[in-house]
Short mmCIF file of C-alpha atoms and ligand atoms in Angstrom, two decimals:
data_model
loop_
_atom_site.label_atom_id
_atom_site.label_comp_id
_atom_site.label_asym_id
_atom_site.label_seq_id
_atom_site.Cartn_x
_atom_site.Cartn_y
_atom_site.Cartn_z
CA MET B 28 0.00 0.00 0.00
CA LYS B 29 1.18 3.50 -0.74
CA LEU B 30 1.81 5.70 2.27
CA LYS B 31 -0.44 8.37 0.77
CA ALA B 32 -3.33 5.91 0.54
CA TYR B 33 -2.63 4.70 4.06
CA ARG B 34 -2.99 8.26 5.29
CA ASP B 35 -6.60 8.32 4.07
CA PHE B 36 -7.28 4.88 5.55
CA PHE B 37 -5.79 6.02 8.89
CA THR B 38 -7.78 9.25 9.14
CA ASP B 39 -11.01 7.56 7.98
CA LYS B 40 -10.65 4.93 10.67
CA LEU B 41 -10.29 7.63 13.31
CA ALA B 42 -13.17 9.72 12.00
CA PRO B 43 -15.76 8.41 14.48
CA LEU B 44 -13.56 9.35 17.44
CA TYR B 45 -11.59 12.45 16.49
CA ASP B 46 -12.21 15.37 14.19
CA ARG B 47 -10.36 15.39 10.92
CA GLU B 48 -7.80 17.96 11.94
CA GLU B 49 -6.88 16.02 15.07
CA ALA B 50 -6.68 12.73 13.12
CA ASN B 51 -4.40 14.45 10.62
CA GLN B 52 -2.20 15.72 13.42
CA PHE B 53 -1.90 12.17 14.77
CA PHE B 54 -0.86 11.01 11.32
CA VAL B 55 1.83 13.69 11.13
CA ILE B 56 3.14 12.83 14.61
CA ALA B 57 3.23 9.11 13.76
CA LEU B 58 4.98 9.87 10.47
CA GLN B 59 7.70 11.72 12.34
CA HIS B 60 8.18 8.95 14.89
CA LEU B 61 7.83 5.91 12.62
CA LYS B 62 9.59 7.18 9.53
CA GLY B 63 11.40 10.37 10.53
CA TRP B 64 9.39 12.13 7.84
CA SER B 65 7.59 15.45 7.82
CA ARG B 66 4.41 16.20 5.90
CA THR B 67 6.41 17.58 2.98
CA ASP B 68 8.33 14.30 2.62
CA ILE B 69 5.07 12.66 1.59
CA ALA B 70 4.45 15.31 -1.03
CA LEU B 71 8.01 14.85 -2.32
CA ASN B 72 7.65 11.04 -2.40
CA PRO B 73 4.06 10.47 -3.52
CA ASP B 74 4.78 6.88 -4.56
CA ALA B 75 6.41 5.76 -1.30
CA GLU B 76 5.24 2.26 -0.40
CA LEU B 77 4.78 0.93 3.12
CA THR B 78 6.83 -2.17 3.86
CA LYS B 79 5.03 -5.03 5.62
CA ASN B 80 6.87 -4.15 8.79
CA GLU B 81 5.90 -0.48 8.59
CA PHE B 82 2.31 -1.42 7.83
CA GLU B 83 2.19 -3.42 11.07
CA GLN B 84 3.74 -0.59 13.06
CA TRP B 85 1.22 1.89 11.68
CA ASN B 86 -1.66 -0.44 12.41
CA ALA B 87 -0.51 -0.86 16.00
CA VAL B 88 -0.53 2.93 16.43
CA LEU B 89 -3.96 3.10 14.84
CA ALA B 90 -5.31 0.40 17.16
CA ASP B 91 -4.01 2.31 20.20
CA LEU B 92 -5.61 5.53 18.97
CA GLU B 93 -8.90 3.70 18.43
CA GLN B 94 -8.66 2.70 22.11
CA GLN B 95 -8.22 6.43 22.84
CA LYS B 96 -4.71 5.97 24.15
CA PRO B 97 -3.11 9.43 24.20
CA ILE B 98 -0.60 9.87 21.38
CA GLN B 99 1.92 11.10 23.98
CA TYR B 100 1.85 7.67 25.67
CA ILE B 101 1.97 5.82 22.35
CA PHE B 102 5.32 7.39 21.49
CA GLY B 103 6.34 8.26 25.07
CA LYS B 104 6.92 11.94 24.33
CA ALA B 105 5.18 15.19 25.23
CA TYR B 106 6.03 18.85 24.79
CA PHE B 107 5.91 21.44 27.53
CA TYR B 108 7.14 25.00 27.51
CA GLY B 109 9.13 24.36 24.35
CA LEU B 110 10.93 21.33 25.77
CA GLU B 111 10.54 17.63 25.03
CA PHE B 112 9.68 15.25 27.88
CA THR B 113 9.49 11.50 28.14
CA VAL B 114 6.17 10.41 29.63
CA THR B 115 5.16 6.96 30.87
CA GLU B 116 2.19 5.42 32.63
CA ASN B 117 3.79 6.73 35.86
CA THR B 118 3.53 10.37 34.84
CA LEU B 119 0.73 12.64 33.75
CA ILE B 120 0.96 14.24 30.34
CA PRO B 121 1.91 17.88 30.94
CA ARG B 122 -1.05 20.25 30.43
CA PRO B 123 -1.09 23.63 28.68
CA GLU B 124 -2.61 25.33 31.73
CA THR B 125 0.45 24.25 33.70
CA GLU B 126 2.58 26.15 31.20
CA GLU B 127 0.70 29.26 32.29
CA LEU B 128 1.67 28.61 35.91
CA VAL B 129 5.31 28.17 34.87
CA GLU B 130 5.16 31.40 32.89
CA TRP B 131 3.83 33.29 35.91
CA ILE B 132 6.65 31.97 38.11
CA ILE B 133 9.31 32.84 35.53
CA GLU B 134 7.95 36.38 35.09
CA GLU B 135 7.97 37.02 38.81
CA ASN B 136 11.29 35.43 39.69
CA ALA B 137 13.65 35.94 36.76
CA ASP B 138 15.22 39.14 37.99
CA LYS B 139 15.83 37.99 41.56
CA GLY B 140 19.30 37.08 42.76
CA LYS B 141 20.08 33.45 43.44
CA ILE B 142 16.93 31.60 44.52
CA LYS B 143 16.12 28.13 45.74
CA LEU B 144 12.98 26.53 44.38
CA LEU B 145 11.04 23.37 45.23
CA ASP B 146 8.44 21.57 43.10
CA ILE B 147 6.23 19.15 45.03
CA GLY B 148 4.66 16.28 43.05
CA THR B 149 6.90 16.75 40.06
CA GLY B 150 5.71 13.78 37.93
CA SER B 151 7.55 13.95 34.61
CA GLY B 152 9.50 16.88 36.08
CA CYS B 153 7.96 19.31 33.60
CA ILE B 154 7.50 22.23 36.03
CA ALA B 155 10.87 21.83 37.74
CA ILE B 156 12.76 21.32 34.49
CA ALA B 157 11.06 24.18 32.60
CA LEU B 158 11.83 26.45 35.56
CA ALA B 159 15.45 25.30 35.80
CA HIS B 160 15.80 25.87 32.06
CA ASN B 161 14.38 29.39 32.19
CA LEU B 162 15.52 30.63 35.60
CA LYS B 163 19.28 30.46 35.46
CA ASN B 164 19.34 32.03 38.94
CA ALA B 165 17.46 29.11 40.50
CA GLU B 166 18.66 26.01 42.30
CA VAL B 167 15.80 23.58 41.74
CA HIS B 168 14.68 20.66 43.90
CA ALA B 169 11.74 18.39 43.16
CA ILE B 170 9.83 15.80 45.14
CA ASP B 171 7.56 12.95 44.08
CA VAL B 172 6.05 10.00 45.92
CA SER B 173 6.39 7.72 42.88
CA ALA B 174 9.73 6.01 42.23
CA GLY B 175 8.63 5.48 38.64
CA ALA B 176 7.98 9.19 38.16
CA ILE B 177 11.31 10.17 39.75
CA LYS B 178 13.14 7.88 37.35
CA VAL B 179 11.44 9.50 34.34
CA ALA B 180 11.96 13.02 35.72
CA LYS B 181 15.69 12.41 36.30
CA GLN B 182 16.11 11.31 32.70
CA ASN B 183 14.11 14.32 31.50
CA ALA B 184 16.42 16.68 33.40
CA ILE B 185 19.46 15.06 31.79
CA ASP B 186 17.88 15.13 28.31
CA ASN B 187 17.06 18.82 28.71
CA GLY B 188 20.51 19.66 30.06
CA VAL B 189 19.42 21.03 33.43
CA ASN B 190 20.40 20.29 36.97
CA VAL B 191 17.53 19.39 39.31
CA THR B 192 17.83 17.54 42.63
CA PHE B 193 15.09 14.90 42.81
CA ILE B 194 13.83 13.46 46.07
CA GLU B 195 11.51 10.44 46.35
CA MET B 196 9.25 11.25 49.28
CA ASP B 197 5.66 11.11 50.49
CA ILE B 198 4.95 14.58 51.83
CA LEU B 199 1.77 13.63 53.70
CA PRO B 200 3.46 12.01 56.75
CA THR B 201 6.45 14.38 56.55
CA PRO B 202 6.64 16.75 59.55
CA SER B 203 8.91 19.29 57.85
CA LEU B 204 11.07 19.94 54.81
CA SER B 205 14.80 19.85 55.41
CA GLU B 206 15.67 23.07 53.58
CA GLU B 207 14.41 26.60 53.11
CA TYR B 208 13.11 27.87 49.79
CA ASP B 209 12.35 31.14 48.03
CA VAL B 210 9.71 29.52 45.88
CA ILE B 211 7.59 26.43 46.49
CA VAL B 212 5.35 25.26 43.65
CA SER B 213 2.95 22.37 43.36
CA ASN B 214 0.40 20.91 40.97
CA PRO B 215 -0.87 18.15 43.25
CA PRO B 216 -3.78 15.74 42.59
CA TYR B 217 -7.00 17.75 42.68
CA VAL B 218 -9.75 16.06 40.69
CA ARG B 219 -12.61 14.87 42.90
CA ASN B 220 -14.23 11.51 42.25
CA LEU B 221 -17.48 13.39 41.73
CA GLU B 222 -15.84 15.08 38.73
CA LYS B 223 -14.97 11.73 37.16
CA GLN B 224 -17.90 11.88 34.74
CA GLU B 225 -16.36 15.05 33.23
CA ILE B 226 -13.06 13.27 32.64
CA LYS B 227 -12.54 11.86 29.17
CA LYS B 228 -11.75 8.19 28.52
CA ASN B 229 -8.26 9.03 27.23
CA VAL B 230 -7.40 10.48 30.66
CA LEU B 231 -9.35 8.05 32.83
CA ASP B 232 -8.07 4.87 31.19
CA TYR B 233 -4.44 5.83 30.74
CA GLU B 234 -3.20 8.50 33.13
CA PRO B 235 -2.01 7.64 36.66
CA HIS B 236 -4.91 8.03 39.07
CA THR B 237 -2.67 8.76 42.05
CA ALA B 238 -1.55 11.92 40.22
CA LEU B 239 -5.11 13.02 39.48
CA PHE B 240 -7.72 12.06 42.04
CA VAL B 241 -8.54 13.07 45.57
CA ASP B 242 -11.24 12.11 48.00
CA ASP B 243 -14.51 14.06 47.58
CA ASN B 244 -14.52 14.74 51.30
CA ASN B 245 -11.00 16.10 51.51
CA PRO B 246 -10.09 17.60 48.13
CA LEU B 247 -7.57 20.06 49.55
CA LEU B 248 -5.59 17.38 51.40
CA PHE B 249 -2.38 18.08 49.49
CA TYR B 250 -2.83 21.87 49.42
CA ASP B 251 -3.39 21.98 53.16
CA LYS B 252 -0.31 19.89 53.87
CA ILE B 253 1.91 21.76 51.41
CA ALA B 254 0.78 25.12 52.81
CA ALA B 255 1.66 23.90 56.32
CA LEU B 256 5.09 22.63 55.22
CA ALA B 257 5.74 25.84 53.25
CA LYS B 258 4.87 27.97 56.27
CA GLU B 259 7.92 26.57 58.03
CA SER B 260 10.17 26.35 54.99
CA LEU B 261 9.59 29.48 52.95
CA LYS B 262 12.18 32.20 53.39
CA PRO B 263 10.83 35.57 54.62
CA ASP B 264 10.04 36.87 51.11
CA GLY B 265 9.16 33.43 49.81
CA LYS B 266 6.25 32.62 47.54
CA LEU B 267 3.96 29.64 47.27
CA TYR B 268 2.40 28.82 43.88
CA PHE B 269 -0.30 26.24 43.20
CA GLU B 270 -2.18 24.90 40.23
CA ILE B 271 -5.70 24.36 41.50
CA ASN B 272 -9.04 22.71 40.82
CA GLN B 273 -11.09 25.27 38.92
CA TYR B 274 -14.14 24.61 41.12
CA LEU B 275 -12.25 25.09 44.38
CA GLY B 276 -10.70 28.54 43.93
CA SER B 277 -12.42 30.24 46.84
CA GLU B 278 -12.05 27.20 49.13
CA THR B 279 -8.31 27.12 48.41
CA VAL B 280 -7.99 30.86 49.08
CA THR B 281 -9.87 30.45 52.38
CA MET B 282 -7.63 27.57 53.45
CA LEU B 283 -4.55 29.73 52.76
CA GLU B 284 -6.02 32.65 54.70
CA GLU B 285 -6.69 30.34 57.62
CA GLN B 286 -3.03 29.36 57.53
CA ASP B 287 -2.13 33.08 57.72
CA TYR B 288 -0.97 33.52 54.15
CA LYS B 289 -1.09 37.07 52.73
CA ASN B 290 -1.20 38.71 49.29
CA ILE B 291 -3.14 35.77 47.91
CA ILE B 292 -3.77 36.05 44.20
CA LEU B 293 -6.18 33.76 42.37
CA LYS B 294 -5.61 33.69 38.62
CA LYS B 295 -7.60 32.28 35.72
CA ASP B 296 -6.14 30.21 32.87
CA LEU B 297 -6.65 31.04 29.19
CA SER B 298 -9.94 29.11 29.22
CA GLY B 299 -11.22 31.50 31.90
CA ASN B 300 -11.17 28.97 34.75
CA ASP B 301 -9.72 29.64 38.20
CA ARG B 302 -6.48 27.71 37.82
CA MET B 303 -3.59 29.08 39.87
CA ILE B 304 -2.80 30.78 43.12
CA LYS B 305 0.10 32.66 44.58
CA ALA B 306 0.45 33.28 48.31
CA GLU B 307 3.03 34.83 50.63
CA LEU B 308 3.66 34.80 54.32
N1 LIG J 21 -5.58 19.31 35.02
C1 LIG J 21 -5.52 17.90 35.15
C2 LIG J 21 -6.73 17.27 34.46
O1 LIG J 21 -7.65 17.96 34.14
C3 LIG J 21 -5.45 17.48 36.60
C4 LIG J 21 -4.13 17.72 37.18
C5 LIG J 21 -4.08 17.45 38.64
O2 LIG J 21 -4.89 16.73 39.23
N2 LIG J 21 -3.14 18.04 39.25
O3 LIG J 21 -6.78 16.10 34.18
#
């Protein structure tokens, strides 16, 4: 079969599940990964034939996409803040709204002197690594409870040429952090089980639930604990940044006020949802 004809077969097969533009994007991504070709290479080689082996590889990708497996997990790569990250079943796929949080932190901390920064619940390491890459003044540490995530994050730091100190640790039973920081950031699990019906199959079936879900009765569990740890570990002018559940903006602000945080700013993401918070002591 000609590759050009396969492209039509591929996008037709995906038509019930994805719109045409998205199906085309998947084709282009697969073309890059499977053949090292860009879209123009097809135009330049209109008669290119698929070998039997390639045909099988393409069909395996197609079958995964028909199961709504995210393309980032199929090829193990995702892009965040202009950098490439390996992702596995142990790490979430970095989200665009998290890029907005990173941007906010960079804007506010780029012109400081040397700073020390901690990312709690780092996953693939995307926040910590994007910050280390863009804040040359920052010494960056990152914590995660998952050994699998830490392994991926360490490799991502190496691949992106930055230095981040990774620590495998469960913060919930931890009485205090061992160092002081100028900036503490976290995008902890925040989706309530009651929100599960809003979550698409591609997320629910493939992304790590420990990184996503919290108990309906205690959705701020991680925020509460991190705020308490940060209270003891932030330097005098230190700042705490969170990505938050869009439905829990005012609850999160109240919790921070109750823990005596000041100058609390709640910010919306580009979709207009309450998505991030900054607080100071
Ligand atoms: N924003 C993610 C989602 O919608 C959730 C990330 C998180 O729980 N920290 O799936």
